[in-house]
PDB file of C-alpha atoms in Angstrom:
ATOM      1  CA  MET A   1     -25.475  16.219 -10.053  1.00 96.00           C
ATOM      2  CA  LEU A   2     -22.903  15.735  -7.301  1.00 97.00           C
ATOM      3  CA  ILE A   3     -22.729  12.022  -7.921  1.00 98.00           C
ATOM      4  CA  ASP A   4     -21.672  12.649 -11.520  1.00 98.00           C
ATOM      5  CA  ARG A   5     -19.067  15.151 -10.484  1.00 98.00           C
ATOM      6  CA  TYR A   6     -17.742  12.660  -8.019  1.00 98.00           C
ATOM      7  CA  HIS A   7     -17.481   9.917 -10.657  1.00 98.00           C
ATOM      8  CA  GLU A   8     -15.715  12.309 -12.940  1.00 98.00           C
ATOM      9  CA  ALA A   9     -13.288  13.286 -10.178  1.00 98.00           C
ATOM     10  CA  VAL A  10     -12.452   9.639  -9.414  1.00 98.00           C
ATOM     11  CA  ASP A  11     -11.944   8.885 -13.103  1.00 98.00           C
ATOM     12  CA  SER A  12      -9.591  11.818 -13.342  1.00 98.00           C
ATOM     13  CA  LEU A  13      -7.763  10.750 -10.126  1.00 98.00           C
ATOM     14  CA  LEU A  14      -7.137   7.210 -11.323  1.00 98.00           C
ATOM     15  CA  LYS A  15      -6.099   8.469 -14.780  1.00 98.00           C
ATOM     16  CA  THR A  16      -3.502  10.738 -13.043  1.00 98.00           C
ATOM     17  CA  VAL A  17      -2.293   7.730 -11.014  1.00 98.00           C
ATOM     18  CA  ARG A  18      -1.805   5.704 -14.207  1.00 98.00           C
ATOM     19  CA  GLU A  19      -0.033   8.527 -16.060  1.00 98.00           C
ATOM     20  CA  THR A  20       2.360   9.597 -13.199  1.00 98.00           C
ATOM     21  CA  GLN A  21       2.891   6.483 -11.014  1.00 98.00           C
ATOM     22  CA  ARG A  22       3.378   3.630 -13.422  1.00 98.00           C
ATOM     23  CA  GLU A  23       7.111   3.544 -13.101  1.00 98.00           C
ATOM     24  CA  ASN A  24       7.037   3.630  -9.277  1.00 98.00           C
ATOM     25  CA  ILE A  25       4.313   0.955  -9.226  1.00 98.00           C
ATOM     26  CA  PHE A  26       6.552  -1.342 -11.216  1.00 98.00           C
ATOM     27  CA  LYS A  27       9.404  -0.576  -8.839  1.00 98.00           C
ATOM     28  CA  ALA A  28       7.258  -1.302  -5.815  1.00 98.00           C
ATOM     29  CA  GLY A  29       5.984  -4.502  -7.233  1.00 98.00           C
ATOM     30  CA  GLY A  30       9.457  -5.645  -7.982  1.00 98.00           C
ATOM     31  CA  LEU A  31      10.709  -4.769  -4.484  1.00 98.00           C
ATOM     32  CA  VAL A  32       7.897  -6.879  -2.982  1.00 98.00           C
ATOM     33  CA  ALA A  33       8.467  -9.789  -5.287  1.00 98.00           C
ATOM     34  CA  GLU A  34      12.231  -9.800  -4.611  1.00 98.00           C
ATOM     35  CA  ALA A  35      11.681  -9.782  -0.862  1.00 98.00           C
ATOM     36  CA  VAL A  36       9.178 -12.630  -0.908  1.00 98.00           C
ATOM     37  CA  GLU A  37      11.364 -14.731  -3.184  1.00 98.00           C
ATOM     38  CA  LYS A  38      14.229 -14.260  -0.692  1.00 97.00           C
ATOM     39  CA  GLY A  39      12.141 -15.346   2.194  1.00 96.00           C
ATOM     40  CA  HIS A  40      11.460 -11.966   3.745  1.00 98.00           C
ATOM     41  CA  LYS A  41       8.150 -10.689   5.122  1.00 98.00           C
ATOM     42  CA  VAL A  42       5.861  -8.023   3.711  1.00 98.00           C
ATOM     43  CA  TYR A  43       3.961  -5.942   6.224  1.00 98.00           C
ATOM     44  CA  LEU A  44       1.188  -3.535   5.527  1.00 98.00           C
ATOM     45  CA  GLY A  45       1.024  -0.675   8.019  1.00 97.00           C
ATOM     46  CA  HIS A  46      -2.130   1.459   8.371  1.00 95.00           C
ATOM     47  CA  ILE A  47      -2.630   2.807   4.883  1.00 96.00           C
ATOM     48  CA  VAL A  48      -4.768   5.941   4.779  1.00 93.00           C
ATOM     49  CA  HIS A  49      -7.872   4.985   6.839  1.00 90.00           C
ATOM     50  CA  GLY A  50      -7.637   1.243   6.648  1.00 93.00           C
ATOM     51  CA  ILE A  51      -7.352   0.138   2.961  1.00 95.00           C
ATOM     52  CA  GLU A  52      -4.649  -2.298   3.914  1.00 97.00           C
ATOM     53  CA  MET A  53      -7.376  -4.668   5.062  1.00 96.00           C
ATOM     54  CA  ASP A  54      -8.609  -4.854   1.479  1.00 97.00           C
ATOM     55  CA  LEU A  55      -5.446  -6.919   0.713  1.00 97.00           C
ATOM     56  CA  ILE A  56      -4.815  -8.904   3.938  1.00 97.00           C
ATOM     57  CA  TYR A  57      -6.174 -12.473   3.806  1.00 97.00           C
ATOM     58  CA  ARG A  58      -8.706 -11.590   1.054  1.00 95.00           C
ATOM     59  CA  GLY A  59     -10.106 -13.809  -1.648  1.00 96.00           C
ATOM     60  CA  GLY A  60      -8.104 -13.086  -4.760  1.00 97.00           C
ATOM     61  CA  GLY A  61      -5.156 -11.698  -2.724  1.00 97.00           C
ATOM     62  CA  PRO A  62      -1.768 -13.109  -1.921  1.00 98.00           C
ATOM     63  CA  ILE A  63      -1.234 -14.719   1.424  1.00 98.00           C
ATOM     64  CA  PHE A  64       2.158 -13.063   1.963  1.00 98.00           C
ATOM     65  CA  TYR A  65       0.704  -9.662   2.931  1.00 98.00           C
ATOM     66  CA  LYS A  66       0.620  -9.430   6.720  1.00 98.00           C
ATOM     67  CA  GLN A  67      -0.719  -6.727   8.980  1.00 97.00           C
ATOM     68  CA  TYR A  68       1.930  -4.698  10.808  1.00 98.00           C
ATOM     69  CA  LYS A  69       1.159  -4.690  14.491  1.00 96.00           C
ATOM     70  CA  PRO A  70       3.518  -2.515  16.551  1.00 93.00           C
ATOM     71  CA  GLU A  71       3.179  -4.593  19.691  1.00 92.00           C
ATOM     72  CA  GLU A  72       3.765  -7.895  17.845  1.00 95.00           C
ATOM     73  CA  THR A  73       5.740  -7.375  14.642  1.00 96.00           C
ATOM     74  CA  GLU A  74       9.479  -7.732  14.746  1.00 96.00           C
ATOM     75  CA  LEU A  75      10.878  -6.106  11.622  1.00 98.00           C
ATOM     76  CA  GLU A  76      14.094  -7.542  10.211  1.00 97.00           C
ATOM     77  CA  ALA A  77      16.470  -6.357   7.586  1.00 98.00           C
ATOM     78  CA  GLY A  78      15.194  -7.313   4.122  1.00 98.00           C
ATOM     79  CA  ASP A  79      11.523  -7.104   5.074  1.00 98.00           C
ATOM     80  CA  VAL A  80       9.188  -4.754   3.312  1.00 98.00           C
ATOM     81  CA  LEU A  81       6.983  -2.318   5.249  1.00 98.00           C
ATOM     82  CA  PHE A  82       4.286  -0.202   3.693  1.00 98.00           C
ATOM     83  CA  VAL A  83       3.414   3.019   5.535  1.00 98.00           C
ATOM     84  CA  SER A  84       1.109   5.960   4.771  1.00 97.00           C
ATOM     85  CA  SER A  85       0.775   9.617   5.506  1.00 95.00           C
ATOM     86  CA  VAL A  86      -1.093  11.745   3.028  1.00 91.00           C
ATOM     87  CA  SER A  87       0.653  14.821   4.321  1.00 91.00           C
ATOM     88  CA  GLY A  88       3.969  13.042   4.565  1.00 90.00           C
ATOM     89  CA  ARG A  89       4.605  14.366   8.050  1.00 90.00           C
ATOM     90  CA  THR A  90       2.421  12.369  10.441  1.00 92.00           C
ATOM     91  CA  LYS A  91       4.859  11.985  13.379  1.00 92.00           C
ATOM     92  CA  SER A  92       4.044   8.440  14.376  1.00 93.00           C
ATOM     93  CA  VAL A  93       4.333   7.266  10.747  1.00 95.00           C
ATOM     94  CA  VAL A  94       7.537   9.164  10.159  1.00 96.00           C
ATOM     95  CA  ASP A  95       9.062   7.799  13.314  1.00 95.00           C
ATOM     96  CA  LEU A  96       8.112   4.204  12.349  1.00 96.00           C
ATOM     97  CA  ALA A  97       9.484   4.587   8.827  1.00 97.00           C
ATOM     98  CA  TRP A  98      12.736   6.136  10.085  1.00 96.00           C
ATOM     99  CA  GLU A  99      13.313   3.313  12.585  1.00 96.00           C
ATOM    100  CA  ALA A 100      12.504   0.710  10.008  1.00 98.00           C
ATOM    101  CA  MET A 101      14.905   2.220   7.568  1.00 97.00           C
ATOM    102  CA  GLU A 102      17.662   2.132  10.208  1.00 97.00           C
ATOM    103  CA  LYS A 103      17.059  -1.636  10.566  1.00 97.00           C
ATOM    104  CA  GLY A 104      17.549  -2.227   6.889  1.00 98.00           C
ATOM    105  CA  VAL A 105      13.874  -2.637   6.105  1.00 98.00           C
ATOM    106  CA  THR A 106      12.569  -1.607   2.640  1.00 98.00           C
ATOM    107  CA  VAL A 107      10.036   1.101   3.377  1.00 98.00           C
ATOM    108  CA  ILE A 108       7.444   1.974   0.736  1.00 98.00           C
ATOM    109  CA  ALA A 109       5.338   5.052   1.585  1.00 98.00           C
ATOM    110  CA  PHE A 110       1.986   6.293   0.351  1.00 97.00           C
ATOM    111  CA  THR A 111       1.797  10.049   0.330  1.00 96.00           C
ATOM    112  CA  SER A 112       0.393  12.967  -1.576  1.00 95.00           C
ATOM    113  CA  MET A 113       3.208  14.965  -3.111  1.00 96.00           C
ATOM    114  CA  THR A 114       0.875  17.912  -3.657  1.00 94.00           C
ATOM    115  CA  TYR A 115       0.044  17.898   0.026  1.00 92.00           C
ATOM    116  CA  ALA A 116       3.451  17.006   1.388  1.00 92.00           C
ATOM    117  CA  THR A 117       5.274  19.807  -0.468  1.00 92.00           C
ATOM    118  CA  GLN A 118       2.998  22.392   1.112  1.00 90.00           C
ATOM    119  CA  VAL A 119       3.573  21.490   4.736  1.00 90.00           C
ATOM    120  CA  ASP A 120       6.558  21.602   7.139  1.00 89.00           C
ATOM    121  CA  PRO A 121       8.135  18.464   8.594  1.00 88.00           C
ATOM    122  CA  VAL A 122       7.780  17.601  12.281  1.00 86.00           C
ATOM    123  CA  HIS A 123      10.445  14.882  12.539  1.00 87.00           C
ATOM    124  CA  GLU A 124      13.676  15.948  14.219  1.00 85.00           C
ATOM    125  CA  SER A 125      15.598  15.097  10.978  1.00 87.00           C
ATOM    126  CA  GLY A 126      13.729  17.871   9.275  1.00 87.00           C
ATOM    127  CA  LYS A 127      12.494  15.416   6.639  1.00 93.00           C
ATOM    128  CA  LYS A 128       9.124  14.196   5.371  1.00 94.00           C
ATOM    129  CA  LEU A 129       8.421  10.602   4.268  1.00 95.00           C
ATOM    130  CA  TYR A 130       9.166  10.999   0.608  1.00 96.00           C
ATOM    131  CA  GLU A 131      12.618  12.446   1.380  1.00 95.00           C
ATOM    132  CA  PHE A 132      14.124   9.355   3.044  1.00 96.00           C
ATOM    133  CA  VAL A 133      12.056   6.137   2.430  1.00 98.00           C
ATOM    134  CA  THR A 134      13.101   3.551  -0.089  1.00 98.00           C
ATOM    135  CA  LEU A 135      10.233   4.464  -2.412  1.00 98.00           C
ATOM    136  CA  ALA A 136       7.428   6.981  -2.301  1.00 98.00           C
ATOM    137  CA  LEU A 137       4.159   6.346  -4.091  1.00 98.00           C
ATOM    138  CA  ASP A 138       2.132   9.455  -4.767  1.00 98.00           C
ATOM    139  CA  ASN A 139      -1.551   8.774  -4.246  1.00 97.00           C
ATOM    140  CA  CYS A 140      -2.234  11.996  -6.226  1.00 97.00           C
ATOM    141  CA  ALA A 141      -4.654  13.314  -3.613  1.00 95.00           C
ATOM    142  CA  PRO A 142      -5.038  17.121  -3.519  1.00 94.00           C
ATOM    143  CA  ALA A 143      -3.710  19.131  -0.610  1.00 88.00           C
ATOM    144  CA  ALA A 144      -6.110  18.730   2.370  1.00 81.00           C
ATOM    145  CA  GLU A 145      -7.420  15.557   0.769  1.00 91.00           C
ATOM    146  CA  ALA A 146     -10.892  16.378  -0.605  1.00 95.00           C
ATOM    147  CA  MET A 147     -11.650  16.767  -4.305  1.00 97.00           C
ATOM    148  CA  LEU A 148     -14.911  18.743  -4.809  1.00 97.00           C
ATOM    149  CA  GLU A 149     -16.155  22.175  -4.021  1.00 96.00           C
ATOM    150  CA  VAL A 150     -19.906  22.050  -3.166  1.00 97.00           C
ATOM    151  CA  GLU A 151     -22.048  25.149  -3.101  1.00 95.00           C
ATOM    152  CA  GLY A 152     -23.295  25.832   0.424  1.00 96.00           C
ATOM    153  CA  ILE A 153     -20.648  23.774   2.162  1.00 96.00           C
ATOM    154  CA  GLU A 154     -17.435  25.380   3.465  1.00 96.00           C
ATOM    155  CA  ALA A 155     -15.275  22.314   3.430  1.00 96.00           C
ATOM    156  CA  TYR A 156     -14.372  20.464   0.248  1.00 96.00           C
ATOM    157  CA  PHE A 157     -16.062  17.098  -0.257  1.00 98.00           C
ATOM    158  CA  ALA A 158     -14.899  13.496  -1.113  1.00 97.00           C
ATOM    159  CA  ALA A 159     -11.568  12.182   0.088  1.00 96.00           C
ATOM    160  CA  ALA A 160      -9.229  10.978  -2.654  1.00 97.00           C
ATOM    161  CA  SER A 161      -6.341   9.086  -1.054  1.00 96.00           C
ATOM    162  CA  GLY A 162      -8.176   5.904  -0.023  1.00 96.00           C
ATOM    163  CA  ILE A 163      -9.442   5.156  -3.547  1.00 97.00           C
ATOM    164  CA  SER A 164      -6.178   5.909  -5.196  1.00 98.00           C
ATOM    165  CA  SER A 165      -4.066   4.101  -2.644  1.00 97.00           C
ATOM    166  CA  ASP A 166      -6.180   0.926  -2.928  1.00 98.00           C
ATOM    167  CA  TYR A 167      -5.848   1.190  -6.720  1.00 98.00           C
ATOM    168  CA  ILE A 168      -2.111   1.565  -6.518  1.00 98.00           C
ATOM    169  CA  MET A 169      -1.811  -1.276  -3.975  1.00 98.00           C
ATOM    170  CA  TRP A 170      -3.601  -3.764  -6.186  1.00 98.00           C
ATOM    171  CA  SER A 171      -1.732  -2.514  -9.273  1.00 98.00           C
ATOM    172  CA  LEU A 172       1.650  -3.139  -7.678  1.00 98.00           C
ATOM    173  CA  THR A 173       0.397  -6.475  -6.460  1.00 98.00           C
ATOM    174  CA  SER A 174      -0.365  -7.466  -9.972  1.00 98.00           C
ATOM    175  CA  VAL A 175       3.198  -6.498 -10.959  1.00 98.00           C
ATOM    176  CA  CYS A 176       4.536  -8.541  -8.087  1.00 98.00           C
ATOM    177  CA  VAL A 177       2.501 -11.631  -8.924  1.00 98.00           C
ATOM    178  CA  GLU A 178       3.476 -11.508 -12.555  1.00 98.00           C
ATOM    179  CA  LYS A 179       7.160 -11.166 -11.699  1.00 98.00           C
ATOM    180  CA  MET A 180       7.056 -14.001  -9.263  1.00 98.00           C
ATOM    181  CA  LEU A 181       5.505 -16.271 -11.840  1.00 98.00           C
ATOM    182  CA  ARG A 182       8.078 -15.237 -14.355  1.00 98.00           C
ATOM    183  CA  ASP A 183      10.848 -15.995 -11.807  1.00 98.00           C
ATOM    184  CA  GLY A 184       9.488 -19.488 -11.174  1.00 98.00           C
ATOM    185  CA  PHE A 185       7.526 -18.788  -7.936  1.00 98.00           C
ATOM    186  CA  THR A 186       3.807 -19.354  -7.753  1.00 97.00           C
ATOM    187  CA  PRO A 187       2.444 -17.087  -5.080  1.00 97.00           C
ATOM    188  CA  GLY A 188      -0.321 -18.376  -2.847  1.00 98.00           C
ATOM    189  CA  ILE A 189      -3.540 -16.625  -3.894  1.00 98.00           C
ATOM    190  CA  LEU A 190      -6.348 -17.067  -1.402  1.00 98.00           C
ATOM    191  CA  LYS A 191      -9.956 -18.070  -2.280  1.00 98.00           C
ATOM    192  CA  SER A 192     -12.917 -16.492  -0.580  1.00 96.00           C
ATOM    193  CA  ALA A 193     -13.512 -18.298   2.684  1.00 93.00           C
ATOM    194  CA  ASN A 194     -17.283 -17.925   2.301  1.00 93.00           C
ATOM    195  CA  PHE A 195     -17.407 -19.554  -1.120  1.00 95.00           C
ATOM    196  CA  PRO A 196     -17.902 -23.382  -1.094  1.00 95.00           C
ATOM    197  CA  GLY A 197     -14.532 -25.062  -0.746  1.00 96.00           C
ATOM    198  CA  GLY A 198     -12.629 -21.834  -0.288  1.00 96.00           C
ATOM    199  CA  ASN A 199     -11.802 -22.083   3.338  1.00 97.00           C
ATOM    200  CA  ASP A 200     -10.645 -25.664   3.045  1.00 97.00           C
ATOM    201  CA  TYR A 201      -8.435 -24.737   0.069  1.00 98.00           C
ATOM    202  CA  ASN A 202      -6.860 -21.866   2.073  1.00 98.00           C
ATOM    203  CA  LYS A 203      -6.267 -24.040   5.145  1.00 98.00           C
ATOM    204  CA  THR A 204      -5.010 -27.166   3.398  1.00 98.00           C
ATOM    205  CA  VAL A 205      -3.213 -25.795   0.414  1.00 97.00           C
ATOM    206  CA  ILE A 206      -2.279 -22.101   0.668  1.00 98.00           C
ATOM    207  CA  GLU A 207      -1.425 -21.787   4.378  1.00 98.00           C
ATOM    208  CA  PRO A 208       0.807 -24.941   4.630  1.00 97.00           C
ATOM    209  CA  HIS A 209       2.611 -23.885   1.462  1.00 97.00           C
ATOM    210  CA  TYR A 210       3.174 -20.365   2.883  1.00 97.00           C
ATOM    211  CA  ASP A 211       4.359 -21.761   6.173  1.00 96.00           C
ATOM    212  CA  GLU A 212       6.965 -23.905   4.346  1.00 95.00           C
ATOM    213  CA  PHE A 213       8.144 -21.564   1.608  1.00 95.00           C
ATOM    214  CA  GLY A 214       6.988 -18.076   2.555  1.00 95.00           C
ATOM    215  CA  TRP A 215       5.053 -17.491  -0.572  1.00 95.00           C
TER     216      TRP A 215
END
């Protein structure tokens, strides 16, 4: 059945992430922790098709993740910016990452190395994301994104990058939280606003602490 093939494909995808990205996940988590501890901001750009919202002001997530909004966000040296292009060549993303790097921002990019190494760059530098950002995280998606061939359908089925990127993002966040605790910083972790007492806790404990300390 297709559902079983899908489950097997996802299991294999996440296994590949664990086997190939562990070192970079630890690096990314460390970079985020160091930035937060030093009072810098951590911004999540548009990751794949919106998985950044799974981490921004979510129950169980840290308050220090903020959504990058081009018209509002002023990036400063020392900040961290997450960006994403599965192909590694999306012009708007590459432009943003390039400009951020020039400002001294730590740029962590989600991309598919399998995909990115099969396409040509479009940026005037002649580079793709993984070739110039601070750190590239391989979401291990196949070229052209989808995982499964289905008889009777021309296109492949089931996108990979969203699931793997979310998995990587929460994984590196766990590294970050653990490092901060080890370093003597207790990051503000939000409660679900819809659970009794959760919203009050967030508003009276977590938000004021973040406003004062940045974590």
